[in-house]
PDB file of C-alpha atoms and ligand atoms in Angstrom:
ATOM      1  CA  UNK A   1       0.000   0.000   0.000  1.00  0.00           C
ATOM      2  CA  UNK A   2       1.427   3.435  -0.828  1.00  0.00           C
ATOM      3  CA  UNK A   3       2.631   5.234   2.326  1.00  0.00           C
ATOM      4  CA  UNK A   4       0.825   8.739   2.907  1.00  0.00           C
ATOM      5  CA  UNK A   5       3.067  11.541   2.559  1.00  0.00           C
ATOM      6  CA  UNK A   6       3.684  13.170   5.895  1.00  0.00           C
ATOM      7  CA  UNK A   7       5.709  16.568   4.890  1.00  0.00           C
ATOM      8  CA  UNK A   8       4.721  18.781   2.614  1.00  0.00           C
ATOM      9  CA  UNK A   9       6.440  18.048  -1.181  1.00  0.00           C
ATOM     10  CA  UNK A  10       9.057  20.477  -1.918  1.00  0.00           C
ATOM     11  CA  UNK A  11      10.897  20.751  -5.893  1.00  0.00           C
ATOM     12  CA  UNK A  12      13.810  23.091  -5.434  1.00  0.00           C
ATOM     13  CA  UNK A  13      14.841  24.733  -8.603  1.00  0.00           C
ATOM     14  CA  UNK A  14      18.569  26.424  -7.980  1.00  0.00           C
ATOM     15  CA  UNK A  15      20.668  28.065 -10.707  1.00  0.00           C
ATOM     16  CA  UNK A  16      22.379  30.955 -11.244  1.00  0.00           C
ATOM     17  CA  UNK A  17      20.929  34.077 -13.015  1.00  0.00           C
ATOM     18  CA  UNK A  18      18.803  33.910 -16.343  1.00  0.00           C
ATOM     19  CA  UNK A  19      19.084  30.094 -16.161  1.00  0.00           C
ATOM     20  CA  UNK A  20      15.392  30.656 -16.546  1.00  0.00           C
ATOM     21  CA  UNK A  21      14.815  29.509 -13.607  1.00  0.00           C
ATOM     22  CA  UNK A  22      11.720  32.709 -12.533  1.00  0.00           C
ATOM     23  CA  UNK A  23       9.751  31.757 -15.871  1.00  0.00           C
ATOM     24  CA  UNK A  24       9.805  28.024 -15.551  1.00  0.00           C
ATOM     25  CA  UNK A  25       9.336  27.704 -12.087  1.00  0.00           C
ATOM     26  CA  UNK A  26       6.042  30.071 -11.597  1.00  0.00           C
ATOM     27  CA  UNK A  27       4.684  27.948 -14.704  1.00  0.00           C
ATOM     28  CA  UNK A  28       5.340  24.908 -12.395  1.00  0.00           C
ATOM     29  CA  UNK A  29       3.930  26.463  -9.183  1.00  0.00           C
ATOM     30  CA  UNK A  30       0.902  27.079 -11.738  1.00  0.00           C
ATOM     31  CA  UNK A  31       0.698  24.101 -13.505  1.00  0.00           C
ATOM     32  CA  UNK A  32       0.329  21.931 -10.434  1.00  0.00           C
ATOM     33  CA  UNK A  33      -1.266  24.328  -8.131  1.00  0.00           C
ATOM     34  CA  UNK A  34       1.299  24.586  -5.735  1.00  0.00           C
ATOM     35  CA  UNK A  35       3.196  27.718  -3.645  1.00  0.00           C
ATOM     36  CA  UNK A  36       5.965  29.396  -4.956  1.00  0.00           C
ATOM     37  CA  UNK A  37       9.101  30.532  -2.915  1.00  0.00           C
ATOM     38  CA  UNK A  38      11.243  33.423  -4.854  1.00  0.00           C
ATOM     39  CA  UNK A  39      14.178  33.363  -2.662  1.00  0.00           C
ATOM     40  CA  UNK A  40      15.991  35.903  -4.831  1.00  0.00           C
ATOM     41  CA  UNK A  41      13.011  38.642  -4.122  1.00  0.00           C
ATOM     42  CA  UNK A  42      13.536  38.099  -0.441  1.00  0.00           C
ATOM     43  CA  UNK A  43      17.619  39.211  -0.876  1.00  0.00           C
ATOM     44  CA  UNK A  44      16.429  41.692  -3.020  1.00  0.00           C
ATOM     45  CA  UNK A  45      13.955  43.367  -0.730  1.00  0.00           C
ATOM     46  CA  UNK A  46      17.030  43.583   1.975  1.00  0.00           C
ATOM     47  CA  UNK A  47      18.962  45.168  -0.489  1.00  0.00           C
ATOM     48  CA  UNK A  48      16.483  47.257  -1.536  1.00  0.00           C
ATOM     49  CA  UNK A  49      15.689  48.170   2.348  1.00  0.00           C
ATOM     50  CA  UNK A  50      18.811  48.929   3.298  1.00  0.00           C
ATOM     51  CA  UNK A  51      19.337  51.554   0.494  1.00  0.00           C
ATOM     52  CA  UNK A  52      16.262  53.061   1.559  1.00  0.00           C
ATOM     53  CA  UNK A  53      17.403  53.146   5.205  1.00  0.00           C
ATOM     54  CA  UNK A  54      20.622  54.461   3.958  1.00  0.00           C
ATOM     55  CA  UNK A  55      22.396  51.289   5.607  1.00  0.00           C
ATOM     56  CA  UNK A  56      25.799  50.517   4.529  1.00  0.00           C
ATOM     57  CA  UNK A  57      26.725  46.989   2.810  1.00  0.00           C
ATOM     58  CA  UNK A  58      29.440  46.444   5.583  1.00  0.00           C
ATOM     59  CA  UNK A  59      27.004  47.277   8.238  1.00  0.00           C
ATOM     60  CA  UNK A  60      26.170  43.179   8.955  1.00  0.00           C
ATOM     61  CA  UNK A  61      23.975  43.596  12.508  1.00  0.00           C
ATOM     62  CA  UNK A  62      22.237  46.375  11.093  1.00  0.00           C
ATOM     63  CA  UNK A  63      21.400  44.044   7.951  1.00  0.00           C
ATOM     64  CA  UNK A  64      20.926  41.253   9.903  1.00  0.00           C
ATOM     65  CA  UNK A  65      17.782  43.069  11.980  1.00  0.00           C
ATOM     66  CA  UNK A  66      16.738  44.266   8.663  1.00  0.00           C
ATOM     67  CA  UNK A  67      16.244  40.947   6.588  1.00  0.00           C
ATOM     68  CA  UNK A  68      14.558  39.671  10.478  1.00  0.00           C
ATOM     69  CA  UNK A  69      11.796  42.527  10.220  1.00  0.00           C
ATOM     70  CA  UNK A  70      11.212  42.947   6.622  1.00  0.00           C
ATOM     71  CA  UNK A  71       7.650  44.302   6.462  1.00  0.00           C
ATOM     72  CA  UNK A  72       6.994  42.541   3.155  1.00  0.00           C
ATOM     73  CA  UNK A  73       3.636  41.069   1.208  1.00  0.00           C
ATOM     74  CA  UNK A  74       3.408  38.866  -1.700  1.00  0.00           C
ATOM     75  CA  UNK A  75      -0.022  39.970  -3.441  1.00  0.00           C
ATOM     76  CA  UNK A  76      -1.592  38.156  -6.580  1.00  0.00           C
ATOM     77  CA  UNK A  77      -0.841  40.507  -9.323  1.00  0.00           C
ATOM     78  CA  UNK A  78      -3.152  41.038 -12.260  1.00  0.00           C
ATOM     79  CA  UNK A  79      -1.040  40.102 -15.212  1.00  0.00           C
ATOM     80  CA  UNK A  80      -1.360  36.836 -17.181  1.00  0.00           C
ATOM     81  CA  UNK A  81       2.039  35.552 -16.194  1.00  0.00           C
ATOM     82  CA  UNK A  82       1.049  35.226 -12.523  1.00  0.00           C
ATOM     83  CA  UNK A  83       3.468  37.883 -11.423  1.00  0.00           C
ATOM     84  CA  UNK A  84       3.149  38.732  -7.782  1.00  0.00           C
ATOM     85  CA  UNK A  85       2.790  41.799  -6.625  1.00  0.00           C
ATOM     86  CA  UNK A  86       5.644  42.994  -4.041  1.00  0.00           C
ATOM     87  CA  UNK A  87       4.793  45.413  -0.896  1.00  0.00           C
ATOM     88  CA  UNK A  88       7.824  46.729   1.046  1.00  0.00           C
ATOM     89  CA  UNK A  89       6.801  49.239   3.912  1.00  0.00           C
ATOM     90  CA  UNK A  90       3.474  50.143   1.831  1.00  0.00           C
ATOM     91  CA  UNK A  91       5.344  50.476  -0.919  1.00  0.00           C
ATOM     92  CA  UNK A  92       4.469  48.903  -4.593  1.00  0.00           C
ATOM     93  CA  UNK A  93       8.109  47.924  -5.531  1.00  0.00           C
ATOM     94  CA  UNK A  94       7.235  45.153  -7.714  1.00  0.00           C
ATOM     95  CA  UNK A  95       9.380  46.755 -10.786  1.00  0.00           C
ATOM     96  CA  UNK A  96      11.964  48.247  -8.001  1.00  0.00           C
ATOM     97  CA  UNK A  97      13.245  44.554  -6.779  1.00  0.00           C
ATOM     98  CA  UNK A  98      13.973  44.042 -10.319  1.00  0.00           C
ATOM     99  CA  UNK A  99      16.317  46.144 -11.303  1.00  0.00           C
ATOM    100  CA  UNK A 100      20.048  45.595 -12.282  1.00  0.00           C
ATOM    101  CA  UNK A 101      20.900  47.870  -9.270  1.00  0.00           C
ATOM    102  CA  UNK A 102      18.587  45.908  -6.492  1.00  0.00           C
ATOM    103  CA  UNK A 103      20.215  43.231  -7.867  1.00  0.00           C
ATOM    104  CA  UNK A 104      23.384  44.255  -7.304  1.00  0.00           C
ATOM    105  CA  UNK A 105      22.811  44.880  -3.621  1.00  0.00           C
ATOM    106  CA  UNK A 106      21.093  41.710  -3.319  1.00  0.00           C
ATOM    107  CA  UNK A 107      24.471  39.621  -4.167  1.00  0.00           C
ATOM    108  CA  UNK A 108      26.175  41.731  -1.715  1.00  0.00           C
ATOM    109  CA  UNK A 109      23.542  40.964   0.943  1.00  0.00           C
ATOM    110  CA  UNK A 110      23.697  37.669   0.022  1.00  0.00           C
ATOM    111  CA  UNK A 111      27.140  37.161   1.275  1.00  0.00           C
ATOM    112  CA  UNK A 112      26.439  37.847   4.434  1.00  0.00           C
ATOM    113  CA  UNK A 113      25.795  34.803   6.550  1.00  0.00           C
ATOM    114  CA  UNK A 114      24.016  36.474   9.467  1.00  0.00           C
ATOM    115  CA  UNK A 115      21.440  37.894   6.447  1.00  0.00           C
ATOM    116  CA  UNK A 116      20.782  33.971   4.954  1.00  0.00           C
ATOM    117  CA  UNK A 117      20.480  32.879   9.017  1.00  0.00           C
ATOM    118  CA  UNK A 118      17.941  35.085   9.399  1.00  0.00           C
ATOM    119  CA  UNK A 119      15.826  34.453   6.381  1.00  0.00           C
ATOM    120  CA  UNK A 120      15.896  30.811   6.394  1.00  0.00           C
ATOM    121  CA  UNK A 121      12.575  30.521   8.586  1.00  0.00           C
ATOM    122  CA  UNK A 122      10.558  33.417   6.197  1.00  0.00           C
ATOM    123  CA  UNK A 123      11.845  31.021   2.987  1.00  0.00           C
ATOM    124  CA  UNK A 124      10.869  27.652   5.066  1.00  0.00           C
ATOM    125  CA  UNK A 125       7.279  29.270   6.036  1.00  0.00           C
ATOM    126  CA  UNK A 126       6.094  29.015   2.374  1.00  0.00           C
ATOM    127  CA  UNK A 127       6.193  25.129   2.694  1.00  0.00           C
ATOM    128  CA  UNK A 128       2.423  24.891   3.102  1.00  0.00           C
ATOM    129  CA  UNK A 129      -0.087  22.174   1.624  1.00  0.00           C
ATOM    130  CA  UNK A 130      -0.400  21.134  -1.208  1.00  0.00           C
ATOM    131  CA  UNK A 131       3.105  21.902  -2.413  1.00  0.00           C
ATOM    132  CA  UNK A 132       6.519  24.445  -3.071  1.00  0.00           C
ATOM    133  CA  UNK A 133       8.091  25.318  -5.732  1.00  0.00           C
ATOM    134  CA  UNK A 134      11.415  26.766  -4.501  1.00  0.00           C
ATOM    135  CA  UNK A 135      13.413  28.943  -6.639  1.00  0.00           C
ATOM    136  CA  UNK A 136      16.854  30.358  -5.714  1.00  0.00           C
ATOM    137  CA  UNK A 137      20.805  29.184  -5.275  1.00  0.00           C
ATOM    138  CA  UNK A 138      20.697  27.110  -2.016  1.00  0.00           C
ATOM    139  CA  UNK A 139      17.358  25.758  -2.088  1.00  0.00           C
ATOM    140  CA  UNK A 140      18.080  22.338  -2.374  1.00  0.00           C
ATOM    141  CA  UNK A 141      21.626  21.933  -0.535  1.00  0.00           C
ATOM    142  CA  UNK A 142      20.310  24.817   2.610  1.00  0.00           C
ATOM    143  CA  UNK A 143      16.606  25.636   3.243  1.00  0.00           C
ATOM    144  CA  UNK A 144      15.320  22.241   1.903  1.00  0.00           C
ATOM    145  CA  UNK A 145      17.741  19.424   1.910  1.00  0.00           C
ATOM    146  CA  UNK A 146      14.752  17.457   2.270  1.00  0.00           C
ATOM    147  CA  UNK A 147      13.514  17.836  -1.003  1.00  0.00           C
ATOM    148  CA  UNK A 148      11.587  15.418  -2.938  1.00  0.00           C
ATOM    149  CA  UNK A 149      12.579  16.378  -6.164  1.00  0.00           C
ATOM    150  CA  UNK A 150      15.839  18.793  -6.704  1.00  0.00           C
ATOM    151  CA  UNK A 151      17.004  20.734  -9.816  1.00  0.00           C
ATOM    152  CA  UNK A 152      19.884  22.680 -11.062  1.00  0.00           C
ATOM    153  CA  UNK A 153      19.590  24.899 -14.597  1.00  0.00           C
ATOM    154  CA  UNK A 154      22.512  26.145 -15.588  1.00  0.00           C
ATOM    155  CA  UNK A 155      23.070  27.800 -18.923  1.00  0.00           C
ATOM    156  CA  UNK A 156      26.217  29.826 -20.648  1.00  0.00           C
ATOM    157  CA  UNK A 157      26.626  33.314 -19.385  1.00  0.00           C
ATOM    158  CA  UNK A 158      26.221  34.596 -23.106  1.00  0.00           C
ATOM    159  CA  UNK A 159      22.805  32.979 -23.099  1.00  0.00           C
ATOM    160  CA  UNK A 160      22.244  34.208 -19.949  1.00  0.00           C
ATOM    161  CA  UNK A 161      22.922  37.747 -20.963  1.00  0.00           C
ATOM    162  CA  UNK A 162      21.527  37.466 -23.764  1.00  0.00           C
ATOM    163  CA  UNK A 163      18.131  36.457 -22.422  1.00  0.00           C
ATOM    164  CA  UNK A 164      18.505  39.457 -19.971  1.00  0.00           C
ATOM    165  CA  UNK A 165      19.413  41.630 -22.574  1.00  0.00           C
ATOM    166  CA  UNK A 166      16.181  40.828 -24.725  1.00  0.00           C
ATOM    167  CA  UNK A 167      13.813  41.495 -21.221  1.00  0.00           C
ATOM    168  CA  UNK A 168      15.221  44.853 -20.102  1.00  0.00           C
ATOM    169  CA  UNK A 169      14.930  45.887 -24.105  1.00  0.00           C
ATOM    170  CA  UNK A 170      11.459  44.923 -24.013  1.00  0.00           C
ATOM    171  CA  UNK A 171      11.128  46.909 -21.082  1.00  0.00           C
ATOM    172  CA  UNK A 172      12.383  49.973 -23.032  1.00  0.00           C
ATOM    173  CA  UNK A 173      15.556  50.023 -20.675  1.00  0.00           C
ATOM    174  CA  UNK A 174      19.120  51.101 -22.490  1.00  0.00           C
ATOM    175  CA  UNK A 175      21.646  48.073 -22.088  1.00  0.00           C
ATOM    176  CA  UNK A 176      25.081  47.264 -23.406  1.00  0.00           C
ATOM    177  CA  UNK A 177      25.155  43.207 -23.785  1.00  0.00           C
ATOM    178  CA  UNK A 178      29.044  42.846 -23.312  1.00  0.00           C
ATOM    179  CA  UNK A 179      28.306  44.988 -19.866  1.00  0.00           C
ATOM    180  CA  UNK A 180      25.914  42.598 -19.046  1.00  0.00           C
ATOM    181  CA  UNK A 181      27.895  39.661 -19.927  1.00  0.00           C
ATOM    182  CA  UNK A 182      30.833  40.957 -17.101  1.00  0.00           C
ATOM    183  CA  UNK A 183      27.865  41.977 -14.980  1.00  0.00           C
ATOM    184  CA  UNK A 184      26.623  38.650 -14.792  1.00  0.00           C
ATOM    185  CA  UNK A 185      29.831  36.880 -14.781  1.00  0.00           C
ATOM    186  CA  UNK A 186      30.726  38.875 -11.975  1.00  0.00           C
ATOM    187  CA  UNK A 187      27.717  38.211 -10.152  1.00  0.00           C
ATOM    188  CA  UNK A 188      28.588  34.223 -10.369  1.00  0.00           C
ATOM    189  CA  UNK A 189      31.856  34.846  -8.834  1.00  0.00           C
ATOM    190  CA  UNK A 190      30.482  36.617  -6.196  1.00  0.00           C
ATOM    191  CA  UNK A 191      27.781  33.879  -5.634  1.00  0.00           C
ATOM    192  CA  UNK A 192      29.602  30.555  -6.215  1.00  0.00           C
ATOM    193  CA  UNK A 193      32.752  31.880  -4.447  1.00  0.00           C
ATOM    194  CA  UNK A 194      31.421  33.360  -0.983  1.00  0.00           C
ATOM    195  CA  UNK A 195      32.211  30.972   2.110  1.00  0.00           C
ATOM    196  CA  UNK A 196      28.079  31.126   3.175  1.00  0.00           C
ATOM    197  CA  UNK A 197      26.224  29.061   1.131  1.00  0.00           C
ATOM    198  CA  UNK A 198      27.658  28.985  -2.735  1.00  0.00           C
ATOM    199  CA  UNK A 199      25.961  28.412  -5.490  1.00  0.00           C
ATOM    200  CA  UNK A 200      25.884  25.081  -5.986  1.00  0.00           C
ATOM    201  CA  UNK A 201      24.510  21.885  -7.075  1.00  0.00           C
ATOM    202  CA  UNK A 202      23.131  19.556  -4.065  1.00  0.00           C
ATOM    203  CA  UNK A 203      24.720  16.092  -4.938  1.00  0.00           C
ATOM    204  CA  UNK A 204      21.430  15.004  -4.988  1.00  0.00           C
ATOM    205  CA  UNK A 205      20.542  17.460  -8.121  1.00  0.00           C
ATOM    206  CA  UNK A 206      19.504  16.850 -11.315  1.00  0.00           C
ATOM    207  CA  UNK A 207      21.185  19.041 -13.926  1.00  0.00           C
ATOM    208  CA  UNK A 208      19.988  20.885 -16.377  1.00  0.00           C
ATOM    209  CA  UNK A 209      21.785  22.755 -18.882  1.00  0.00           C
ATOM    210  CA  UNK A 210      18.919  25.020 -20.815  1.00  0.00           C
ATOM    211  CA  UNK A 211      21.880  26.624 -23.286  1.00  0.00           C
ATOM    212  CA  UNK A 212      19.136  26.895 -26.360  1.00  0.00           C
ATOM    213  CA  UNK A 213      16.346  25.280 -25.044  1.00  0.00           C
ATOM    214  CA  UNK A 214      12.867  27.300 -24.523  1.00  0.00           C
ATOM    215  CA  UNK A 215      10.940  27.676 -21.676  1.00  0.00           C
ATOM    216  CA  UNK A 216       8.225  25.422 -22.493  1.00  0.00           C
ATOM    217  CA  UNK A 217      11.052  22.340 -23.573  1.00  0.00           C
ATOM    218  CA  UNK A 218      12.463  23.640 -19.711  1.00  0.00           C
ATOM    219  CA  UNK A 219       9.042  23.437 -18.218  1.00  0.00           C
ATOM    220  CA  UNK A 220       8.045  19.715 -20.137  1.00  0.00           C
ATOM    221  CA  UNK A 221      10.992  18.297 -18.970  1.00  0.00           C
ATOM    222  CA  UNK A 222      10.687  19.407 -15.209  1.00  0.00           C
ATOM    223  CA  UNK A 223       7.071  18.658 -15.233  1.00  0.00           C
ATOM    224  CA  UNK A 224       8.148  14.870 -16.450  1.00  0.00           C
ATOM    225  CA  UNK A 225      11.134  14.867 -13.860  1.00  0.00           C
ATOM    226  CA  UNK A 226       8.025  16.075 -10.913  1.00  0.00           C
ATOM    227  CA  UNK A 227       5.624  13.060 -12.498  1.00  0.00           C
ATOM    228  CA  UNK A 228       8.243  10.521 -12.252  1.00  0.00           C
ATOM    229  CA  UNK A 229       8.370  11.002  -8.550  1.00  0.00           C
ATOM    230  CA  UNK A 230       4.776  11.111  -8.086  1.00  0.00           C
ATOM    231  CA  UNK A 231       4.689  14.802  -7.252  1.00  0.00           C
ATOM    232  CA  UNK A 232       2.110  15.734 -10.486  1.00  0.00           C
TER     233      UNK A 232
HETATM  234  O1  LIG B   1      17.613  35.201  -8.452  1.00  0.00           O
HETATM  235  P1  LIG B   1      17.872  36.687  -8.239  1.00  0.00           P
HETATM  236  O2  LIG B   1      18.659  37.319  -9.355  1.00  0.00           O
HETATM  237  O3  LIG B   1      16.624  37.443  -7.922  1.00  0.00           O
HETATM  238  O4  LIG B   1      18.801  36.746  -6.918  1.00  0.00           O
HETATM  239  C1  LIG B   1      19.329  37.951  -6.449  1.00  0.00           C
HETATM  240  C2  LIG B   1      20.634  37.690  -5.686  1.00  0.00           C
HETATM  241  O5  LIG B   1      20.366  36.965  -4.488  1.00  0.00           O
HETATM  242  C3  LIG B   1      21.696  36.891  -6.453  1.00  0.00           C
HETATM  243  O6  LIG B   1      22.928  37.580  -6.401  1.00  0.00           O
HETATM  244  C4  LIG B   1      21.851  35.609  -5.708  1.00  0.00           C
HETATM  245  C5  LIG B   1      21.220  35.845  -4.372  1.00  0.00           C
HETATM  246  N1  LIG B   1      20.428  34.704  -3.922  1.00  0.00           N
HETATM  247  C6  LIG B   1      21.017  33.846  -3.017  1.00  0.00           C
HETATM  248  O7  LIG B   1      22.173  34.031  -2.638  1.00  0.00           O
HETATM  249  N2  LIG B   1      20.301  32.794  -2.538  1.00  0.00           N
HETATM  250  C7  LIG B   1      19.058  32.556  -2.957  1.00  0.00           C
HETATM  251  N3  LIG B   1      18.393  31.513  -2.474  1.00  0.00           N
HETATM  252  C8  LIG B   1      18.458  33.406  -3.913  1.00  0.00           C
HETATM  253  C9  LIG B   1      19.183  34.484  -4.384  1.00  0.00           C
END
C-alpha cells in the first residue's frame, strides 16, 4: 500500500541568473497548483531596504535586523504571467526589486551569513499544503535538503545575458550586452565563491543545462522529472 506523505512536497529549482529559472518555475507552481518561494526577491527586498534606510553593505547587525523585520507582502498581481505583486513598507516595488541595481545589492547581501540565518525561517514558512516550488541558489543543498525532487539549470553566461538583454529591451531600458555579460559573470563569482552558502549543485541534483532550449522544452521536462516522482 502506498505510504501517505507526511511533509509537505518540496521541488527546489537552484541556478544561477537567467538560467530561466523565474519563468519556468512560476509555470510549475501554476501548472500543479502549488506555492511558490522566490528566494531571490527576499535578498532583493534587503537590499532594496537597506538603500532606503541608507544602511551601509558592511554594516552586517544592522542588515541582519533588517532581513529579520522585513515588512513585506506577496499579493496576486493582475497580469497573465502570474506575477506577484511585491509590498515593502506600503510600498508597490514590484518593478523596483527588479532592477540591475537591487540586484546588485542583493548579491552583496547575500554574502552575508548572518542575512541567509535570518531568512531561512521566512523562505521555510512558504512550505504549506499542497506543495513548493522553490526557486533560488541554495534551495536544495540549505533551506530544503529534504527535497523530494531537486534541480539545477545552468546555462552559458552569453545565453544568460543574452536572455537578460532581450527582457530589459522589451522593457524599453538602455543596455550594453558585453556589460551585461561581465555583470553577470561577476555576479557568479560573487555567488559561487562566498564561504556562506555557494551556489551550488546539491549532490542530490539533477542538472539541467537550458543553453538553447525554450521555456516550455524547460518546463516539459521538469514537469516529467516532478511526475516521475509522483509529485504531479
Ligand atoms: O535570483 P535573483 O537574481 O533574484 O537573486 C538575487 C541575488 O540573491 C543573487 O545575487 C543571488 C542571491 N540569492 C542567493 O544568494 N540565494 C538565494 N536563495 C536566492 C538568491
Amino acid at each position: 500500500m502506498k505510504q501517505p506523505r507526511m511533509s509537505v512536497p518540496v521541488i527546489t529549482i537552484d541556478g544561477p541568473s537567467g538560467s530561466g529559472k523565474g519563468t519556468v518555475c512560476r509555470l510549475l507552481a501554476r501548472t500543479l497548483g502549488w506555492s511558490l518561494l522566490d528566494s531571490g526577491a527576499l535578498y532583493r527586498l534587503v537590499g532594496l531596504a537597506a538603500r532606503n534606510h541608507g544602511v551601509d553593505m558592511d554594516n552586517h547587525p544592522a542588515l541582519e535586523v533588517l532581513a529579520g523585520h522585513l515588512d513585506v507582502q506577496f499579493e496576486p498581481g493582475d497580469d497573465e504571467g502570474g506575477e506577484l505583486r511585491i509590498v515593502l513598507e506600503g510600498d508597490d516595488v514590484t518593478q523596483a526589486v527588479r532592477s540591475e541595481e537591487v540586484g546588485a545589492l542583493a548579491s552583496q547581501v547575500a554574502a552575508v551569513g548572518a542575512v541567509r540565518a535570518a531568512l531561512l525561517a521566512r523562505q521555510r514558512a512558504f512550505r504549506i499544503q499542497p506543495g513548493l516550488v522553490a526557486d533560488g541558489r541554495d534551495m536544495g543543498t540549505e533551506v530544503f535538503p529534504d527535497a523530494e525532487l531537486k534541480v539545477f539549470l545552468t546555462a552559458s553566461a552569453s545565453e544568460r545575458a543574452a536572455r537578460r538583454y532581450r527582457q530589459l529591451i522589451a522593457k524599453g531600458d538602455t543596455v550594453s550586452l558585453p556589460r551585461l555579460v561581465s555583470d553577470i559573470e561577476a555576479r557568479d563569482r560573487r555567488d559561487t565563491e562566498r564561504a556562506v552558502s555557494p551556489l551550488r549543485p546539491s549532490p542530490e541534483a539533477v542538472l539541467l543545462d537550458t543553453t538553447g532550449l525554450g521555456i516550455k522544452e524547460v518546463f516539459e521536462h521538469l514537469l516529467r522529472l516532478a511526475r516521475e516522482r509522483g509529485l504531479a
